mmCIF file of C-alpha atoms in Angstrom:
data_model
loop_
_atom_site.group_PDB
_atom_site.id
_atom_site.type_symbol
_atom_site.label_atom_id
_atom_site.label_comp_id
_atom_site.label_asym_id
_atom_site.label_seq_id
_atom_site.Cartn_x
_atom_site.Cartn_y
_atom_site.Cartn_z
ATOM 1 C CA MET A 303 0.000 0.000 0.000
ATOM 2 C CA SER A 304 1.136 3.395 -0.710
ATOM 3 C CA LYS A 305 1.209 6.293 1.633
ATOM 4 C CA PRO A 306 -1.385 9.097 1.037
ATOM 5 C CA ASP A 307 0.013 12.048 -0.793
ATOM 6 C CA SER A 308 -0.311 14.945 1.642
ATOM 7 C CA THR A 309 1.015 17.427 -0.919
ATOM 8 C CA GLY A 310 -1.901 16.536 -3.242
ATOM 9 C CA ASN A 311 -4.377 17.075 -0.418
ATOM 10 C CA VAL A 312 -2.890 20.464 0.400
ATOM 11 C CA ASP A 313 -2.973 21.476 -3.274
ATOM 12 C CA ALA A 314 -6.627 20.343 -3.579
ATOM 13 C CA ALA A 315 -7.602 22.187 -0.409
ATOM 14 C CA ALA A 316 -5.864 25.328 -1.650
ATOM 15 C CA ALA A 317 -7.626 25.019 -5.007
ATOM 16 C CA ILE A 318 -11.014 24.619 -3.282
ATOM 17 C CA GLU A 319 -10.314 27.654 -1.091
ATOM 18 C CA LYS A 320 -9.351 29.628 -4.165
ATOM 19 C CA VAL A 321 -12.603 28.638 -5.942
ATOM 20 C CA LEU A 322 -14.693 29.500 -2.853
ATOM 21 C CA ALA A 323 -12.956 32.877 -2.557
ATOM 22 C CA ALA A 324 -13.604 33.567 -6.258
ATOM 23 C CA GLU A 325 -17.288 32.615 -5.827
ATOM 24 C CA GLN A 326 -17.562 34.965 -2.847
ATOM 25 C CA ALA A 327 -15.942 37.776 -4.838
ATOM 26 C CA VAL A 328 -18.408 37.188 -7.695
ATOM 27 C CA ARG A 329 -21.364 37.255 -5.231
ATOM 28 C CA GLU A 330 -20.096 40.530 -3.764
ATOM 29 C CA ASP A 331 -19.602 42.018 -7.232
ATOM 30 C CA MET A 332 -23.110 40.937 -8.234
ATOM 31 C CA GLU A 333 -24.589 42.491 -5.090
ATOM 32 C CA SER A 334 -22.674 45.695 -5.755
ATOM 33 C CA CYS A 335 -24.011 45.746 -9.326
ATOM 34 C CA ARG A 336 -27.550 45.116 -8.042
ATOM 35 C CA ARG A 337 -27.286 48.036 -5.594
ATOM 36 C CA GLU A 338 -25.877 50.276 -8.315
ATOM 37 C CA ALA A 339 -28.692 49.273 -10.691
ATOM 38 C CA GLN A 340 -31.276 50.015 -7.953
ATOM 39 C CA ALA A 341 -29.739 53.449 -7.408
ATOM 40 C CA ILE A 342 -29.826 54.162 -11.154
ATOM 41 C CA LEU A 343 -33.468 53.052 -11.328
ATOM 42 C CA GLU A 344 -34.451 55.234 -8.373
ATOM 43 C CA THR A 345 -32.689 58.226 -9.936
ATOM 44 C CA ALA A 346 -34.553 57.609 -13.195
ATOM 45 C CA ARG A 347 -37.873 57.238 -11.340
ATOM 46 C CA GLU A 348 -37.316 60.512 -9.492
ATOM 47 C CA LYS A 349 -36.429 62.246 -12.758
ATOM 48 C CA GLY A 350 -39.632 60.857 -14.271
ATOM 49 C CA ARG A 351 -41.653 62.133 -11.293
ATOM 50 C CA ARG A 352 -40.106 65.610 -11.675
ATOM 51 C CA ILE A 353 -40.917 65.639 -15.394
ATOM 52 C CA THR A 354 -44.490 64.554 -14.662
ATOM 53 C CA ARG A 355 -44.929 67.253 -11.993
ATOM 54 C CA ARG A 356 -43.546 69.924 -14.312
ATOM 55 C CA ALA A 357 -45.722 68.790 -17.241
ATOM 56 C CA THR A 358 -48.825 68.604 -15.033
ATOM 57 C CA GLY A 359 -48.184 72.144 -13.795
ATOM 58 C CA ARG A 360 -47.738 73.439 -17.313
ATOM 59 C CA ILE A 361 -50.901 71.696 -18.508
ATOM 60 C CA SER A 362 -52.877 73.110 -15.568
ATOM 61 C CA ARG A 363 -51.660 76.625 -16.314
ATOM 62 C CA LEU A 364 -52.467 76.172 -20.011
ATOM 63 C CA HIS A 365 -56.002 74.978 -19.198
ATOM 64 C CA ALA A 366 -56.552 77.901 -16.840
ATOM 65 C CA ARG A 367 -55.360 80.372 -19.486
ATOM 66 C CA CYS A 368 -57.575 78.780 -22.154
ATOM 67 C CA ASP A 369 -60.563 78.930 -19.795
ATOM 68 C CA GLU A 370 -59.831 82.585 -19.090
ATOM 69 C CA LEU A 371 -59.526 83.437 -22.790
ATOM 70 C CA SER A 372 -62.701 81.498 -23.588
ATOM 71 C CA GLU A 373 -64.644 83.361 -20.899
ATOM 72 C CA GLN A 374 -63.340 86.691 -22.190
ATOM 73 C CA ARG A 375 -64.259 85.792 -25.772
ATOM 74 C CA ILE A 376 -67.748 84.649 -24.738
ATOM 75 C CA ALA A 377 -68.284 87.900 -22.816
ATOM 76 C CA THR A 378 -67.159 89.900 -25.861
ATOM 77 C CA ILE A 379 -69.469 87.976 -28.205
ATOM 78 C CA ARG A 380 -72.418 88.420 -25.828
ATOM 79 C CA ALA A 381 -71.741 92.144 -25.503
ATOM 80 C CA GLU A 382 -71.517 92.516 -29.305
ATOM 81 C CA ALA A 383 -74.695 90.503 -29.823
ATOM 82 C CA LEU A 384 -76.529 92.570 -27.233
ATOM 83 C CA ALA A 385 -75.301 95.797 -28.823
ATOM 84 C CA GLN A 386 -76.389 94.649 -32.299
ATOM 85 C CA ALA A 387 -79.762 93.199 -31.260
ATOM 86 C CA PRO A 388 -82.718 95.152 -32.583
ATOM 87 C CA ARG A 389 -84.543 97.146 -29.950
ATOM 88 C CA THR A 390 -88.247 96.515 -29.876
ATOM 89 C CA GLU A 391 -90.421 98.471 -27.563
ATOM 90 C CA LEU A 392 -94.013 97.279 -27.575
ATOM 91 C CA ASN A 393 -96.738 99.798 -26.929
ATOM 92 C CA ASP A 394 -99.998 98.816 -25.244
ATOM 93 C CA ALA A 395 -101.719 98.066 -28.580
ATOM 94 C CA ASP A 396 -98.825 95.809 -29.705
ATOM 95 C CA ARG A 397 -98.871 93.952 -26.376
ATOM 96 C CA GLU A 398 -102.600 93.367 -26.717
ATOM 97 C CA THR A 399 -102.157 92.112 -30.307
ATOM 98 C CA VAL A 400 -99.436 89.644 -29.235
ATOM 99 C CA THR A 401 -101.517 88.469 -26.265
ATOM 100 C CA GLU A 402 -104.591 87.931 -28.488
ATOM 101 C CA ALA A 403 -102.515 86.022 -31.077
ATOM 102 C CA ALA A 404 -101.168 83.752 -28.321
ATOM 103 C CA ARG A 405 -104.734 83.081 -27.053
ATOM 104 C CA ARG A 406 -105.958 82.181 -30.556
ATOM 105 C CA MET A 407 -102.987 79.847 -31.124
ATOM 106 C CA ALA A 408 -103.548 78.172 -27.752
ATOM 107 C CA ALA A 409 -107.237 77.709 -28.546
ATOM 108 C CA ARG A 410 -106.431 76.119 -31.920
ATOM 109 C CA LEU A 411 -103.835 73.776 -30.454
ATOM 110 C CA THR A 412 -106.135 72.626 -27.673
ATOM 111 C CA ARG A 413 -109.127 71.787 -29.900
ATOM 112 C CA PRO A 414 -110.144 68.110 -29.902
ATOM 113 C CA GLU A 415 -108.964 67.529 -33.510
ATOM 114 C CA HIS A 416 -105.403 68.429 -32.473
ATOM 115 C CA GLY A 417 -105.183 65.982 -29.895
#
């Protein structure tokens, strides 16, 4: 029988230790990369939130300005229409004629043949 080779065992143990150390270094590097990626993602998310807040503010201001301009334009159109509307002042005879015409129309529309 031959004697066990202690040098071979030492070399194997050293090789295993070296592999384990390399695996640990890779795990640490991967964790470092993961943390760095998380930080990059959070920075990008925050930038996106800032962009969204800025855009929302701009849109709100734009809507408010459009509403203001629309209200001003509507007021102008109403004022112009009122200024251009024909003025009709009815005298007592005209009022009586309109009232009588409305009574006759109501009587016609409420006859049995209409309904």
